[in-house]
PDB file of C-alpha atoms in Angstrom:
ATOM      1  CA  MET A   7      18.515 -40.411-275.629  1.00 70.00           C
ATOM      2  CA  ASN A   8      16.392 -42.715-277.792  1.00 91.00           C
ATOM      3  CA  MET A   9      15.528 -44.873-274.719  1.00 95.00           C
ATOM      4  CA  ILE A  10      14.320 -41.777-272.785  1.00 95.00           C
ATOM      5  CA  LEU A  11      12.229 -40.627-275.655  1.00 97.00           C
ATOM      6  CA  ASN A  12      10.610 -43.991-276.083  1.00 97.00           C
ATOM      7  CA  ILE A  13       9.877 -44.298-272.181  1.00 97.00           C
ATOM      8  CA  LEU A  14       8.225 -40.713-272.458  1.00 98.00           C
ATOM      9  CA  ILE A  15       6.239 -41.723-275.376  1.00 98.00           C
ATOM     10  CA  VAL A  16       5.128 -44.762-273.572  1.00 98.00           C
ATOM     11  CA  VAL A  17       4.215 -42.682-270.523  1.00 98.00           C
ATOM     12  CA  ILE A  18       2.270 -40.334-272.639  1.00 98.00           C
ATOM     13  CA  ALA A  19       0.259 -42.940-274.249  1.00 98.00           C
ATOM     14  CA  LEU A  20      -0.530 -44.669-271.205  1.00 98.00           C
ATOM     15  CA  GLU A  21      -1.883 -41.432-269.695  1.00 97.00           C
ATOM     16  CA  HIS A  22      -3.913 -40.953-272.705  1.00 98.00           C
ATOM     17  CA  LEU A  23      -5.384 -44.514-272.324  1.00 98.00           C
ATOM     18  CA  TYR A  24      -6.220 -43.566-268.628  1.00 97.00           C
ATOM     19  CA  PHE A  25      -7.945 -40.416-270.018  1.00 96.00           C
ATOM     20  CA  MET A  26      -9.933 -42.478-272.557  1.00 97.00           C
ATOM     21  CA  TYR A  27     -10.753 -45.081-269.761  1.00 97.00           C
ATOM     22  CA  PHE A  28     -12.219 -42.575-267.451  1.00 95.00           C
ATOM     23  CA  GLU A  29     -13.891 -40.545-270.120  1.00 96.00           C
ATOM     24  CA  MET A  30     -15.476 -43.219-271.819  1.00 97.00           C
ATOM     25  CA  PHE A  31     -16.261 -45.792-268.864  1.00 97.00           C
ATOM     26  CA  ALA A  32     -15.892 -44.149-265.672  1.00 97.00           C
ATOM     27  CA  TRP A  33     -17.152 -40.367-266.057  1.00 96.00           C
ATOM     28  CA  GLU A  34     -19.546 -40.611-263.372  1.00 95.00           C
ATOM     29  CA  THR A  35     -16.946 -41.968-260.736  1.00 95.00           C
ATOM     30  CA  ILE A  36     -13.247 -41.176-261.951  1.00 94.00           C
ATOM     31  CA  GLY A  37     -14.447 -37.873-263.738  1.00 92.00           C
ATOM     32  CA  LYS A  38     -16.128 -36.632-260.737  1.00 92.00           C
ATOM     33  CA  LYS A  39     -12.919 -36.884-258.704  1.00 92.00           C
ATOM     34  CA  THR A  40     -10.909 -35.534-261.457  1.00 89.00           C
ATOM     35  CA  PHE A  41     -12.984 -32.510-262.595  1.00 88.00           C
ATOM     36  CA  LYS A  42     -14.028 -31.094-259.159  1.00 87.00           C
ATOM     37  CA  SER A  43     -14.920 -27.754-260.565  1.00 85.00           C
ATOM     38  CA  LEU A  44     -17.814 -29.148-262.613  1.00 88.00           C
ATOM     39  CA  PRO A  45     -20.987 -29.441-260.597  1.00 93.00           C
ATOM     40  CA  GLU A  46     -21.918 -33.066-259.725  1.00 92.00           C
ATOM     41  CA  HIS A  47     -25.346 -32.922-261.589  1.00 94.00           C
ATOM     42  CA  LEU A  48     -23.553 -32.273-264.912  1.00 94.00           C
ATOM     43  CA  PHE A  49     -21.840 -35.712-265.160  1.00 95.00           C
ATOM     44  CA  LYS A  50     -24.710 -37.756-266.131  1.00 95.00           C
ATOM     45  CA  PRO A  51     -25.986 -35.440-269.020  1.00 96.00           C
ATOM     46  CA  THR A  52     -22.380 -35.029-270.248  1.00 95.00           C
ATOM     47  CA  LYS A  53     -21.520 -38.687-270.271  1.00 96.00           C
ATOM     48  CA  GLY A  54     -21.822 -39.151-274.077  1.00 96.00           C
ATOM     49  CA  LEU A  55     -19.620 -36.014-274.618  1.00 95.00           C
ATOM     50  CA  ALA A  56     -17.070 -37.346-272.412  1.00 96.00           C
ATOM     51  CA  ALA A  57     -17.070 -40.502-274.000  1.00 97.00           C
ATOM     52  CA  ASN A  58     -16.514 -38.808-277.476  1.00 97.00           C
ATOM     53  CA  GLN A  59     -13.544 -36.873-275.858  1.00 95.00           C
ATOM     54  CA  GLY A  60     -12.164 -40.139-274.445  1.00 97.00           C
ATOM     55  CA  LEU A  61     -12.296 -41.789-277.849  1.00 97.00           C
ATOM     56  CA  TYR A  62      -9.964 -38.798-279.126  1.00 97.00           C
ATOM     57  CA  ASN A  63      -7.610 -39.454-276.227  1.00 97.00           C
ATOM     58  CA  GLY A  64      -7.566 -43.179-277.406  1.00 98.00           C
ATOM     59  CA  PHE A  65      -6.710 -42.299-280.916  1.00 98.00           C
ATOM     60  CA  LEU A  66      -3.804 -40.025-279.660  1.00 98.00           C
ATOM     61  CA  ALA A  67      -2.500 -43.049-277.474  1.00 98.00           C
ATOM     62  CA  ALA A  68      -2.669 -45.494-280.566  1.00 98.00           C
ATOM     63  CA  GLY A  69      -0.925 -43.056-282.808  1.00 98.00           C
ATOM     64  CA  LEU A  70       1.936 -42.730-280.063  1.00 98.00           C
ATOM     65  CA  ILE A  71       2.181 -46.576-279.646  1.00 98.00           C
ATOM     66  CA  TRP A  72       2.169 -46.946-283.407  1.00 98.00           C
ATOM     67  CA  SER A  73       5.049 -44.735-283.889  1.00 98.00           C
ATOM     68  CA  LEU A  74       7.257 -47.005-281.496  1.00 97.00           C
ATOM     69  CA  PHE A  75       6.493 -50.076-283.852  1.00 97.00           C
ATOM     70  CA  ILE A  76       7.505 -48.334-287.189  1.00 97.00           C
ATOM     71  CA  THR A  77      10.874 -49.782-288.235  1.00 96.00           C
ATOM     72  CA  ASP A  78      12.000 -46.739-290.441  1.00 96.00           C
ATOM     73  CA  SER A  79      13.431 -44.224-288.071  1.00 94.00           C
ATOM     74  CA  ASP A  80      12.371 -41.229-290.208  1.00 95.00           C
ATOM     75  CA  TRP A  81       8.730 -42.384-290.504  1.00 97.00           C
ATOM     76  CA  SER A  82       8.648 -43.210-286.783  1.00 97.00           C
ATOM     77  CA  ALA A  83       9.958 -39.860-285.983  1.00 96.00           C
ATOM     78  CA  ASN A  84       7.528 -38.206-288.195  1.00 97.00           C
ATOM     79  CA  ILE A  85       4.474 -39.970-286.824  1.00 98.00           C
ATOM     80  CA  ALA A  86       5.618 -39.501-283.343  1.00 98.00           C
ATOM     81  CA  THR A  87       6.072 -35.639-284.076  1.00 98.00           C
ATOM     82  CA  PHE A  88       2.551 -35.535-285.450  1.00 98.00           C
ATOM     83  CA  PHE A  89       0.716 -37.253-282.484  1.00 98.00           C
ATOM     84  CA  LEU A  90       3.056 -35.384-279.865  1.00 98.00           C
ATOM     85  CA  SER A  91       1.984 -31.990-281.615  1.00 98.00           C
ATOM     86  CA  CYS A  92      -1.532 -33.118-281.340  1.00 98.00           C
ATOM     87  CA  VAL A  93      -1.169 -33.748-277.558  1.00 98.00           C
ATOM     88  CA  ILE A  94       0.578 -30.363-276.998  1.00 98.00           C
ATOM     89  CA  ILE A  95      -2.185 -28.585-278.898  1.00 98.00           C
ATOM     90  CA  ALA A  96      -4.930 -30.373-277.019  1.00 96.00           C
ATOM     91  CA  GLY A  97      -2.949 -29.651-273.701  1.00 96.00           C
ATOM     92  CA  VAL A  98      -2.648 -25.892-274.495  1.00 98.00           C
ATOM     93  CA  TYR A  99      -6.119 -25.601-275.596  1.00 97.00           C
ATOM     94  CA  GLY A 100      -7.155 -27.490-272.368  1.00 93.00           C
ATOM     95  CA  ALA A 101      -5.121 -25.168-270.022  1.00 95.00           C
ATOM     96  CA  ILE A 102      -6.606 -22.097-271.692  1.00 96.00           C
ATOM     97  CA  SER A 103     -10.272 -23.341-271.916  1.00 92.00           C
ATOM     98  CA  ALA A 104     -10.433 -25.455-268.700  1.00 87.00           C
ATOM     99  CA  SER A 105      -7.599 -25.509-266.369  1.00 88.00           C
ATOM    100  CA  ARG A 106      -4.071 -24.528-266.224  1.00 93.00           C
ATOM    101  CA  LYS A 107      -3.185 -27.897-264.749  1.00 93.00           C
ATOM    102  CA  ILE A 108      -3.900 -29.511-268.047  1.00 94.00           C
ATOM    103  CA  PHE A 109      -0.738 -27.851-269.437  1.00 97.00           C
ATOM    104  CA  PHE A 110       1.399 -29.440-266.896  1.00 97.00           C
ATOM    105  CA  VAL A 111      -0.268 -32.869-266.780  1.00 96.00           C
ATOM    106  CA  GLN A 112      -0.790 -33.257-270.806  1.00 96.00           C
ATOM    107  CA  ALA A 113       1.265 -30.530-272.782  1.00 98.00           C
ATOM    108  CA  MET A 114       4.478 -30.480-270.599  1.00 98.00           C
ATOM    109  CA  PRO A 115       5.560 -34.132-271.074  1.00 98.00           C
ATOM    110  CA  ALA A 116       4.694 -34.028-274.758  1.00 98.00           C
ATOM    111  CA  ILE A 117       6.794 -30.825-275.113  1.00 98.00           C
ATOM    112  CA  VAL A 118       9.573 -32.551-273.429  1.00 98.00           C
ATOM    113  CA  ALA A 119       9.384 -35.709-275.530  1.00 98.00           C
ATOM    114  CA  LEU A 120       9.102 -33.524-278.918  1.00 98.00           C
ATOM    115  CA  SER A 121      12.073 -31.677-277.839  1.00 97.00           C
ATOM    116  CA  ILE A 122      14.094 -34.588-277.283  1.00 97.00           C
ATOM    117  CA  LEU A 123      12.959 -36.086-280.603  1.00 97.00           C
ATOM    118  CA  ILE A 124      13.867 -32.919-282.406  1.00 96.00           C
ATOM    119  CA  ILE A 125      17.473 -32.627-280.633  1.00 95.00           C
ATOM    120  CA  GLN A 126      17.984 -36.394-281.493  1.00 93.00           C
ATOM    121  CA  LYS A 127      16.759 -36.105-285.211  1.00 88.00           C
ATOM    122  CA  TYR A 128      18.414 -32.957-286.213  1.00 83.00           C
ATOM    123  CA  LEU A 129      21.557 -32.227-283.947  1.00 81.00           C
TER     124      LEU A 129
END
């Protein structure tokens, strides 16, 4: 079960590194393909806002990766719990405020990972 959890954490971290990349560096190319509901003329003026959002996604990825390198199992679980919870909250908020698809792309994998972590730690 620990291997599955670690793989999920890596996948979620990689997903957020990808979000960071396209929001910070490819907002006007990949961003347009990803957020099709946003009018094309808004991408250039929102580039700075997207970059800021991308930075936060990078922090989420860094925290998740950090949790994999902590040797104390309790602290590793605590850090993973915190960052997975942040991802879930961001995904739920994104689903409510922007697109339901965000729930399935962002929040759902983190919910599965956090569920596994809780089962592994407490049961």
